[in-house]
Coordinates of C-alpha atoms in Angstrom, one line a residue:
M1 CA 188.6 100.5 113.6
D2 CA 189.7 98.3 116.5
A3 CA 189.1 94.7 117.2
H4 CA 185.9 95.4 119.1
S5 CA 184.2 96.8 116.0
R6 CA 185.0 93.8 113.8
G7 CA 182.9 90.7 113.6
R8 CA 180.4 88.8 111.7
A9 CA 177.5 90.4 109.8
E10 CA 175.0 89.1 112.3
D11 CA 176.7 91.0 115.1
I12 CA 175.7 94.4 113.7
D13 CA 175.2 96.9 116.5
P14 CA 171.4 97.6 116.9
A15 CA 172.4 101.2 117.8
D16 CA 173.4 101.8 114.2
Q17 CA 170.1 100.9 112.6
W18 CA 167.9 103.9 113.4
V19 CA 165.6 105.8 111.1
L20 CA 163.6 109.0 111.7
N21 CA 159.8 108.5 112.0
P22 CA 158.2 111.7 110.5
D23 CA 155.0 111.2 112.4
T24 CA 156.6 111.3 115.8
G25 CA 159.9 113.2 115.3
D26 CA 161.7 110.4 117.1
Y27 CA 164.4 107.9 115.9
E28 CA 163.3 104.3 115.8
L29 CA 165.1 101.0 115.2
R30 CA 164.6 98.9 112.1
L31 CA 166.1 95.5 112.8
S32 CA 166.3 92.0 111.6
P33 CA 163.9 89.4 113.2
S34 CA 165.1 87.6 116.3
P35 CA 163.4 85.4 119.0
P36 CA 161.0 87.2 121.3
Q37 CA 161.9 87.6 125.0
S38 CA 159.8 88.4 128.0
P39 CA 159.5 92.1 129.0
V40 CA 160.1 93.9 132.2
P41 CA 156.6 95.1 132.9
R42 CA 156.2 98.8 132.5
P43 CA 152.7 100.1 131.9
R44 CA 152.3 103.6 130.6
R45 CA 150.9 106.2 133.1
A46 CA 149.6 109.5 132.0
T47 CA 151.0 112.8 133.3
P48 CA 149.6 116.3 133.4
A49 CA 151.9 117.2 130.5
E50 CA 149.8 114.9 128.3
A51 CA 146.5 116.7 129.0
P52 CA 144.9 118.0 125.7
A53 CA 145.7 121.6 124.9
P54 CA 144.6 123.7 121.9
E55 CA 148.0 124.1 120.3
R56 CA 150.7 123.0 122.7
N57 CA 151.7 119.9 124.6
G58 CA 154.3 118.9 127.3
R59 CA 157.0 118.2 124.6
E60 CA 156.8 121.6 122.9
D61 CA 160.4 122.4 123.7
R62 CA 161.3 119.5 121.4
E63 CA 158.6 119.5 118.8
N64 CA 158.3 123.2 118.1
R65 CA 162.0 123.9 117.8
E66 CA 163.5 124.5 114.4
V67 CA 165.1 121.4 113.1
P68 CA 168.7 121.7 111.8
A69 CA 169.2 121.4 108.1
S70 CA 171.0 118.1 108.5
R71 CA 167.8 116.6 110.1
R72 CA 165.5 118.0 107.4
R73 CA 167.5 116.2 104.7
R74 CA 166.6 112.9 106.3
A75 CA 162.9 113.4 106.0
A76 CA 161.1 113.9 102.7
P77 CA 159.2 117.2 102.5
E78 CA 155.9 115.6 101.8
E79 CA 156.3 113.6 105.0
E80 CA 157.1 116.6 107.2
P81 CA 154.8 119.5 106.0
P82 CA 155.2 122.9 107.5
G83 CA 153.6 123.4 110.8
R84 CA 153.4 119.7 111.5
R85 CA 155.6 119.9 114.6
G86 CA 153.4 122.3 116.3
R87 CA 150.3 120.1 116.1
R88 CA 149.4 118.0 119.1
R89 CA 149.3 114.2 118.5
P90 CA 146.1 112.5 119.6
A91 CA 146.4 111.0 123.1
K92 CA 145.6 107.5 121.8
K93 CA 149.0 107.4 120.0
K94 CA 150.8 107.6 123.4
S95 CA 150.8 103.8 123.5
K96 CA 153.1 101.5 125.4
G97 CA 155.0 100.9 122.1
K98 CA 155.6 104.7 121.8
R99 CA 158.3 104.8 124.4
I100 CA 161.0 104.4 121.9
L101 CA 164.0 102.8 123.7
L102 CA 165.6 101.5 126.9
W103 CA 168.9 101.2 125.2
T104 CA 171.9 102.8 126.9
G105 CA 169.6 104.5 129.3
G106 CA 171.8 103.6 132.3
T107 CA 173.6 106.9 131.6
M108 CA 170.4 108.8 132.0
A109 CA 169.6 107.0 135.3
F110 CA 172.8 108.5 136.6
V111 CA 171.7 112.0 135.5
V112 CA 168.3 111.5 137.2
L113 CA 170.1 110.7 140.4
A114 CA 171.9 114.0 140.2
A115 CA 168.7 115.8 139.6
G116 CA 166.8 113.8 142.3
T117 CA 166.5 116.8 144.7
A118 CA 164.0 118.4 142.3
G119 CA 161.5 115.6 143.2
Y120 CA 160.1 117.4 146.2
L121 CA 158.3 119.9 144.0
Y122 CA 155.3 117.7 143.4
L123 CA 155.8 114.3 145.0
Q124 CA 152.5 112.7 144.5
H125 CA 152.4 113.3 140.8
L126 CA 155.9 112.1 140.3
N127 CA 155.2 108.9 142.3
G128 CA 152.8 108.0 139.5
N129 CA 155.5 108.2 136.9
I130 CA 157.8 105.7 138.6
Q131 CA 157.7 102.0 137.5
S132 CA 159.3 99.3 139.7
V133 CA 160.2 95.6 139.5
S134 CA 161.5 93.2 142.2
D135 CA 165.2 93.0 143.0
D136 CA 164.5 89.3 144.0
G137 CA 166.7 89.6 147.0
A138 CA 169.8 90.3 144.9
G139 CA 170.5 93.7 146.5
T140 CA 171.4 94.8 150.1
G141 CA 167.8 95.8 150.7
G142 CA 168.3 99.5 149.8
F143 CA 170.8 102.3 150.3
S144 CA 171.5 103.7 153.8
K145 CA 172.3 107.3 154.7
D146 CA 175.1 106.3 157.1
K147 CA 176.9 103.9 154.7
A148 CA 178.6 104.0 151.3
I149 CA 176.1 103.8 148.5
N150 CA 176.3 101.4 145.5
I151 CA 173.7 101.9 142.7
L152 CA 173.7 99.8 139.5
L153 CA 172.6 101.8 136.5
I154 CA 171.4 99.7 133.5
G155 CA 170.7 100.7 130.0
T156 CA 169.2 98.2 127.5
D157 CA 168.8 97.7 123.8
K158 CA 165.0 97.4 124.1
R159 CA 163.4 97.7 120.6
T160 CA 160.0 99.3 120.6
G161 CA 158.2 102.0 118.7
D162 CA 155.6 102.5 116.0
G163 CA 156.8 101.1 112.6
N164 CA 159.0 98.4 114.2
E165 CA 156.5 95.6 114.1
G166 CA 158.2 92.5 112.9
Y167 CA 161.7 93.9 113.6
G168 CA 163.9 93.0 116.5
D169 CA 162.8 91.9 120.0
N170 CA 159.5 93.7 120.3
G171 CA 158.2 93.5 123.8
S172 CA 161.5 92.2 125.2
A173 CA 163.3 93.4 128.4
G174 CA 166.3 94.1 126.2
H175 CA 170.0 93.4 127.1
A176 CA 172.3 95.1 129.5
D177 CA 174.2 97.1 127.0
T178 CA 175.3 100.1 129.2
N179 CA 176.2 99.4 132.8
I180 CA 177.5 101.8 135.4
L181 CA 178.2 100.8 139.0
L182 CA 177.9 104.1 140.9
H183 CA 179.8 104.1 144.2
V184 CA 179.4 107.0 146.6
S185 CA 181.7 107.1 149.6
K186 CA 180.4 106.8 153.1
D187 CA 181.4 110.4 153.9
R188 CA 179.9 111.6 150.6
S189 CA 183.2 113.3 149.7
N190 CA 183.8 111.4 146.5
A191 CA 182.2 109.0 144.1
T192 CA 183.2 106.6 141.3
A193 CA 181.1 105.7 138.3
L194 CA 182.5 102.4 137.0
S195 CA 181.5 101.4 133.4
I196 CA 181.3 97.7 132.8
P197 CA 181.7 96.8 129.0
R198 CA 178.7 95.0 127.5
D199 CA 181.0 92.5 125.7
L200 CA 183.0 91.5 128.8
I201 CA 183.1 87.7 129.2
V202 CA 181.6 86.8 132.7
D203 CA 179.9 84.0 134.6
V204 CA 176.2 84.7 135.0
P205 CA 175.0 83.0 138.3
D206 CA 171.7 81.3 138.9
C207 CA 168.9 83.9 139.3
P208 CA 165.9 83.3 141.5
T209 CA 163.2 85.4 140.0
T210 CA 159.8 86.3 141.4
Q211 CA 156.9 85.4 139.1
E212 CA 153.5 87.2 138.7
D213 CA 151.8 84.7 140.9
G214 CA 154.3 85.2 143.7
S215 CA 156.2 82.0 143.1
T216 CA 160.0 81.9 142.5
K217 CA 161.6 80.5 139.4
V218 CA 165.3 79.9 139.2
I219 CA 166.8 80.9 135.9
P220 CA 170.0 78.8 135.4
G221 CA 173.3 80.6 135.1
E222 CA 175.8 80.4 132.3
S223 CA 179.6 80.4 132.2
E224 CA 181.8 82.6 129.9
V225 CA 179.1 84.6 128.2
R226 CA 178.7 88.3 127.4
F227 CA 177.8 90.6 130.3
N228 CA 174.9 92.0 128.4
T229 CA 173.1 88.6 128.4
S230 CA 172.6 89.0 132.2
L231 CA 169.4 90.8 131.3
G232 CA 166.7 89.8 128.8
Q233 CA 168.4 86.5 127.8
N234 CA 166.4 83.5 129.0
E235 CA 163.9 85.8 130.6
R236 CA 166.5 87.3 133.0
T237 CA 165.4 90.4 134.9
P238 CA 167.5 93.3 136.2
S239 CA 168.1 91.4 139.4
C240 CA 170.1 88.9 137.4
T241 CA 172.4 91.7 136.2
M242 CA 172.7 92.8 139.8
R243 CA 173.8 89.3 140.8
T244 CA 176.3 89.2 137.9
V245 CA 177.9 92.5 139.1
T246 CA 178.2 91.0 142.6
E247 CA 179.8 87.9 141.1
L248 CA 182.2 89.9 139.0
T249 CA 183.3 92.7 141.4
G250 CA 182.5 91.4 144.9
V251 CA 180.4 94.5 145.4
T252 CA 176.6 94.0 146.2
P253 CA 174.6 96.9 144.8
D254 CA 172.0 98.5 147.1
N255 CA 169.6 99.3 144.3
F256 CA 169.3 99.2 140.5
M257 CA 167.8 101.6 138.0
V258 CA 166.9 101.2 134.4
A259 CA 166.0 104.3 132.3
D260 CA 164.7 105.3 128.9
F261 CA 167.6 106.4 126.7
N262 CA 165.1 108.7 124.9
A263 CA 165.3 110.9 128.1
V264 CA 168.7 112.2 126.7
K265 CA 166.5 114.4 124.5
T266 CA 164.1 115.6 127.1
L267 CA 166.7 116.2 129.9
T268 CA 169.1 118.1 127.7
S269 CA 166.3 120.2 126.4
A270 CA 165.0 120.9 129.9
V271 CA 168.4 122.4 130.9
G272 CA 168.8 124.4 127.7
G273 CA 171.5 122.1 126.2
V274 CA 174.9 120.9 127.4
E275 CA 178.3 121.9 126.1
V276 CA 180.5 119.2 124.6
C277 CA 183.8 119.3 122.8
L278 CA 185.1 117.5 119.7
A279 CA 188.8 117.2 118.9
K280 CA 188.0 116.6 115.2
D281 CA 185.2 116.9 112.7
I282 CA 182.6 114.1 112.9
D283 CA 180.2 113.0 110.2
D284 CA 178.7 109.7 111.4
P285 CA 175.9 108.5 109.0
D286 CA 175.0 105.7 111.5
S287 CA 174.3 107.9 114.5
H288 CA 173.4 111.0 112.4
L289 CA 176.0 113.1 114.2
N290 CA 177.4 115.9 111.9
L291 CA 179.5 118.4 113.8
P292 CA 182.8 120.2 113.2
A293 CA 185.7 120.2 115.7
G294 CA 185.4 122.5 118.7
K295 CA 182.8 123.2 121.4
H296 CA 179.1 122.9 120.8
T297 CA 175.9 123.2 122.9
I298 CA 173.7 120.2 122.0
E299 CA 170.3 119.1 123.0
G300 CA 167.4 116.8 121.9
E301 CA 168.1 114.7 118.8
E302 CA 171.6 116.0 118.4
A303 CA 172.5 115.0 122.0
L304 CA 171.1 111.6 121.3
A305 CA 173.2 111.3 118.2
F306 CA 176.3 112.4 120.2
V307 CA 176.0 109.6 122.8
R308 CA 175.2 107.0 120.2
T309 CA 178.2 107.7 117.9
R310 CA 181.1 105.3 118.0
H311 CA 182.5 104.7 114.5
S312 CA 183.8 108.2 114.3
V313 CA 185.5 108.4 117.7
G314 CA 188.5 106.6 119.3
F315 CA 189.0 103.2 117.7
G316 CA 185.4 102.9 116.6
G317 CA 184.4 100.2 119.1
D318 CA 182.1 100.0 122.1
L319 CA 185.0 101.0 124.5
S320 CA 185.2 104.3 122.6
R321 CA 181.5 104.8 122.9
I322 CA 181.8 104.3 126.7
E323 CA 184.3 107.2 126.8
I324 CA 182.2 109.6 124.8
Q325 CA 179.1 108.8 127.0
Q326 CA 181.2 109.5 130.1
Q327 CA 182.3 112.8 128.6
F328 CA 178.6 113.6 127.9
L329 CA 177.6 112.7 131.4
S330 CA 180.3 115.0 132.8
A331 CA 179.0 117.9 130.7
L332 CA 175.4 117.2 131.8
M333 CA 176.4 116.9 135.4
R334 CA 178.2 120.3 135.2
K335 CA 175.0 121.8 133.7
L336 CA 172.8 120.3 136.3
K337 CA 175.0 121.7 139.1
S338 CA 175.1 125.1 137.5
N339 CA 173.3 128.1 139.1
D340 CA 171.2 128.8 136.0
T341 CA 169.7 125.3 136.4
L342 CA 169.3 125.0 140.1
S343 CA 167.8 128.5 140.4
S344 CA 165.2 127.9 137.7
P345 CA 161.9 126.3 139.0
S346 CA 160.7 125.6 135.5
K347 CA 163.9 123.7 134.6
M348 CA 163.7 121.7 137.9
V349 CA 160.1 120.7 137.2
K350 CA 161.0 119.6 133.7
L351 CA 164.0 117.6 135.0
A352 CA 161.9 115.9 137.7
E353 CA 159.1 115.1 135.1
A354 CA 161.5 113.7 132.5
G355 CA 163.6 111.9 135.0
T356 CA 160.9 110.0 136.8
E357 CA 159.2 109.1 133.5
A358 CA 162.5 107.5 132.3
L359 CA 162.9 105.3 135.4
T360 CA 162.3 101.7 136.1
V361 CA 163.7 101.0 139.6
D362 CA 163.8 98.1 142.0
S363 CA 161.0 97.7 144.5
K364 CA 163.2 99.1 147.3
L365 CA 163.4 102.4 145.5
D366 CA 159.9 102.8 144.3
S367 CA 158.8 106.3 145.5
I368 CA 159.8 109.8 144.8
T369 CA 160.5 110.2 148.6
K370 CA 163.1 107.5 148.4
L371 CA 164.6 109.0 145.2
K372 CA 164.6 112.4 146.8
D373 CA 166.5 111.0 149.8
L374 CA 169.0 109.4 147.5
G375 CA 169.3 112.7 145.5
L376 CA 169.9 114.6 148.7
E377 CA 172.8 112.2 149.6
L378 CA 174.3 112.7 146.2
G379 CA 173.8 116.4 146.4
K380 CA 176.5 116.5 149.1
L381 CA 179.1 115.5 146.5
N382 CA 181.4 117.9 144.7
I383 CA 181.5 116.8 141.1
K384 CA 185.3 117.4 140.9
N385 CA 185.6 114.4 143.2
L386 CA 183.3 112.2 140.9
T387 CA 185.5 109.9 138.8
F388 CA 184.3 108.1 135.7
A389 CA 186.3 104.9 135.1
T390 CA 186.1 101.7 133.0
V391 CA 186.8 98.2 134.2
P392 CA 190.3 97.3 132.8
V393 CA 190.0 94.8 130.0
V394 CA 191.9 93.2 127.1
D395 CA 190.8 91.6 123.9
N396 CA 189.6 88.0 124.4
P397 CA 192.6 85.8 123.5
A398 CA 190.3 82.9 122.6
E399 CA 189.0 84.7 119.5
K400 CA 190.8 85.1 116.2
V401 CA 188.8 88.2 115.5
A402 CA 188.2 89.8 118.8
A403 CA 184.5 90.7 119.4
T404 CA 184.6 90.3 123.2
V405 CA 186.9 91.3 126.0
V406 CA 188.1 89.7 129.3
L407 CA 189.3 91.2 132.5
K408 CA 192.8 92.5 132.8
E409 CA 193.1 90.6 136.1
G410 CA 195.5 92.6 138.2
P411 CA 194.3 96.1 137.5
A412 CA 190.7 95.0 137.4
Q413 CA 190.9 93.4 140.9
Q414 CA 192.6 96.5 142.2
V415 CA 189.8 98.7 140.9
F416 CA 187.1 96.4 142.5
D417 CA 189.0 96.4 145.8
M418 CA 189.1 100.2 145.8
I419 CA 185.4 100.3 145.5
K420 CA 184.8 97.6 148.1
N421 CA 187.2 99.4 150.5
D422 CA 185.6 102.8 149.8
V423 CA 188.9 104.2 148.5
S424 CA 188.6 107.4 146.4
F425 CA 190.0 107.6 142.8
T426 CA 190.6 111.3 143.4
E427 CA 192.4 113.4 146.1
V428 CA 189.6 114.7 148.2
K429 CA 190.3 118.0 150.1
E430 CA 187.7 117.2 152.7
K431 CA 190.0 114.5 154.0
E432 CA 192.7 117.0 154.6
K433 CA 190.9 118.7 157.5
E434 CA 192.9 119.2 160.6
E435 CA 191.2 116.4 162.5
Q436 CA 191.9 113.9 159.7
K437 CA 195.5 115.1 159.5
K438 CA 196.0 114.3 163.2
E439 CA 194.5 110.9 162.8
D440 CA 196.6 110.1 159.8
A441 CA 199.7 111.3 161.7
A442 CA 198.9 109.0 164.6
D443 CA 198.4 106.1 162.3
A444 CA 201.8 106.7 160.5
A445 CA 203.5 107.1 163.8
R446 CA 202.6 103.5 164.8
L447 CA 204.8 102.2 161.9
K448 CA 207.9 104.2 162.9
G449 CA 210.4 102.7 165.2
E450 CA 212.3 99.5 165.9
K451 CA 211.2 96.2 164.3
S452 CA 211.7 92.7 165.7
E453 CA 213.1 89.9 163.7
P454 CA 210.4 87.6 162.2
G455 CA 211.4 84.7 164.4
E456 CA 210.7 86.9 167.5
V457 CA 207.1 87.8 166.5
R458 CA 204.4 85.9 168.4
V459 CA 200.9 86.1 166.9
R460 CA 197.7 84.2 166.8
V461 CA 195.7 84.3 163.6
M462 CA 191.8 84.5 163.6
N463 CA 189.3 84.6 160.7
G464 CA 187.0 87.6 161.1
G465 CA 185.2 87.7 157.7
A466 CA 187.7 86.3 155.2
S467 CA 186.9 83.2 153.2
D468 CA 186.8 79.8 154.9
G469 CA 190.3 78.4 155.6
S470 CA 192.0 81.8 155.3
A471 CA 193.5 81.7 158.8
G472 CA 195.1 78.4 158.1
R473 CA 196.5 79.4 154.8
E474 CA 197.9 82.7 156.2
L475 CA 199.5 80.7 159.1
T476 CA 201.2 78.4 156.6
Y477 CA 202.6 81.4 154.8
L478 CA 203.8 83.1 158.0
Q479 CA 205.5 80.0 159.2
N480 CA 207.0 78.6 156.0
E481 CA 207.7 81.7 154.0
A482 CA 207.8 84.7 156.2
G483 CA 209.8 83.2 159.1
V484 CA 207.1 84.0 161.7
T485 CA 207.4 80.6 163.4
K486 CA 205.9 81.6 166.7
S487 CA 202.4 81.8 165.3
E488 CA 199.2 79.7 165.7
N489 CA 195.7 79.4 164.4
A490 CA 193.1 80.7 166.9
G491 CA 190.0 79.9 164.8
N492 CA 187.1 82.3 164.1
A493 CA 186.8 85.8 165.6
P494 CA 183.8 86.7 167.8
E495 CA 182.6 89.0 164.9
D496 CA 183.3 89.8 161.3
L497 CA 185.4 92.9 160.4
D498 CA 185.5 94.8 157.2
K499 CA 189.2 95.4 157.5
T500 CA 192.1 93.3 158.8
T501 CA 193.4 94.4 162.2
L502 CA 196.4 93.6 164.4
E503 CA 195.9 94.1 168.2
Y504 CA 198.9 94.4 170.4
T505 CA 200.1 95.8 173.7
P506 CA 202.6 98.7 174.0
D507 CA 205.5 96.4 174.8
Q508 CA 204.8 94.4 171.6
A509 CA 205.0 97.5 169.3
D510 CA 208.3 96.3 167.7
Q511 CA 206.7 93.0 166.9
A512 CA 203.6 94.8 165.5
R513 CA 205.7 97.0 163.2
A514 CA 207.6 93.9 161.9
L515 CA 204.4 92.0 161.1
A516 CA 202.8 95.1 159.6
E517 CA 205.7 95.3 157.1
I518 CA 205.4 91.6 156.2
L519 CA 201.6 91.8 155.7
G520 CA 201.4 95.4 154.2
L521 CA 199.2 96.6 157.0
S522 CA 198.6 100.3 157.4
G523 CA 199.0 102.2 160.6
A524 CA 195.2 102.3 160.9
A525 CA 195.2 98.5 161.1
L526 CA 197.3 98.5 164.2
K527 CA 195.2 98.6 167.3
P528 CA 196.8 99.0 170.7
G529 CA 194.8 96.7 173.1
E530 CA 194.9 94.3 175.9
S531 CA 197.4 91.5 176.5
V532 CA 196.4 87.9 175.5
T533 CA 198.3 84.6 175.8
N534 CA 198.9 81.9 173.3
S535 CA 198.6 78.1 173.8
Q536 CA 202.0 78.1 175.6
G537 CA 200.8 80.8 178.0
L538 CA 203.0 83.5 176.5
P539 CA 201.9 87.0 175.6
T540 CA 201.0 87.3 172.0
M541 CA 199.4 89.6 169.4
T542 CA 196.1 88.9 167.6
L543 CA 195.8 89.2 163.8
T544 CA 192.2 89.2 162.7
L545 CA 191.7 88.6 158.9
G546 CA 188.8 90.9 157.8
K547 CA 186.7 90.9 154.6
D548 CA 189.5 92.8 152.8
F549 CA 191.9 89.9 153.1
K550 CA 193.0 88.9 149.6
G551 CA 194.8 85.7 150.1
A552 CA 197.8 84.1 151.9
G553 CA 200.9 86.2 151.3
V554 CA 199.1 89.0 149.5
K555 CA 199.8 92.4 151.0
L556 CA 196.9 94.4 152.2
D557 CA 197.8 97.7 150.5
A558 CA 194.5 98.5 148.6
A559 CA 194.0 101.4 150.9
S560 CA 196.9 103.2 149.3
G561 CA 194.4 105.3 147.3
Q562 CA 196.2 104.7 144.0
A563 CA 194.3 103.5 141.0
P564 CA 196.1 101.3 138.5
E565 CA 198.3 103.4 136.2
D566 CA 196.6 102.1 133.0
V567 CA 193.0 102.4 134.1
Q568 CA 190.9 104.7 131.9
K569 CA 189.4 107.4 134.1
S570 CA 188.3 111.1 134.1
T571 CA 186.7 113.5 136.6
A572 CA 183.3 115.2 136.0
D573 CA 184.6 118.8 136.5
K574 CA 187.0 118.7 133.5
V575 CA 186.0 119.3 129.9
E576 CA 187.2 116.4 127.7
C577 CA 187.2 116.6 123.9
A578 CA 186.1 113.5 122.0
K579 CA 188.9 112.3 119.7

């Protein structure tokens, strides 16, 4: 057991307190009382699958399947009489409280995105399944087909279900216990799914939140608190989690999605199960996972147990659970992309049904048409270029018994910069096309050749999107530390740039190469252009600091395409065995 799994008795993980309800066939939480919190509104809407039928219903794949012996031992025989599973439950029991959990459902939102192209099969019905809440202006306004895409996937510890009255936070929005920032590159050749630990210490900013009457209420922020309190705590909504991600990473999500973790069961059953691998025997009484080492095809309750287990894998903490969830998602992605799934209309219908029922999305992503468009963009991705990674963290040094984590500053910032700058964590073959090779060769050629001495370099520095005062600070560095004394501050650029550029004329190439070496500029940042003059009337180059500028004297080398050596990452095309 690692430091993350230790702590006080009151910090017991709610994911470890489930029992089987024999009346529903679902697992439900039995928790200690805690103060109520305001819910994210999500009224129940009926689907065709719930229409009464003589002997079957829309969940027959789950309810009529033979239950493994390990499950039967957990329910007394008199509570589960023969033939019980095949009998339809009355429609009145499909209450709002029946939707068991929105716990680590962010993982399932990711899966729904992958299956989004199935939505066109019956758009109008699926529209009725989707629930939405306001993003309160925290996002970019929605994803765009001609830009990189950033989707925040949130899974909560929402505690509902028949038999849970008086236990836990009934009716609450839950907390942000599973969080994935999904970045899809502008050219759709690669993607990164970055997991943010729930116990990461962060600053939660003030959150303007739209009320039911249309007014705006500002929920005060907090410093040095767990990331998972960015949702649910003090009536915070998913838009607060979105703002917290922006504050933490510098990346503003386009949209957010919250999904029902219970969809693990329906989605895995819809595709006929997914294959996972265990490096050792696992018998976890908390998650009810009991499997020997080796490969297994799991679905339904067993799939749910797999993604919930943590005490029997890794070091037994939440970081270990993140890894096993990523392994599961990789397996499910492979199954979703397989021919036997894509070529089966019945499976695609089940996926679309289960996926849209699981979703709560922001108001900019509130129709199946928008989800379909997003799914089509994601469908361009080869899963071997989808990387699962986790924000680099270390145990919180402020705690004697570590229950939280803090950023590992250098590697974490490098990961954030790669996502901001749309840099892949994988080597993407699409970028090796002949046209791209020629462009890369031309960029590299600009860096080859004679270099001037720093004292001979003339350059004016402009701020084109960097933080206020950056031009002045960089000028001080160039003059006092780099020896570029013939430099001056030229104020703000006419427009902001995403990336820093150095414009020069052909006869200034030796100076450009010298400054590029000092600043860590790539060949792509060097832009041959027109001649300009400095305040003394002499020809000079123009350095424009873009949004990627990290600080005075810090080299702009994030575009190297290299992730930190110690960052935890894996790709979706490879089978990983849980250890």
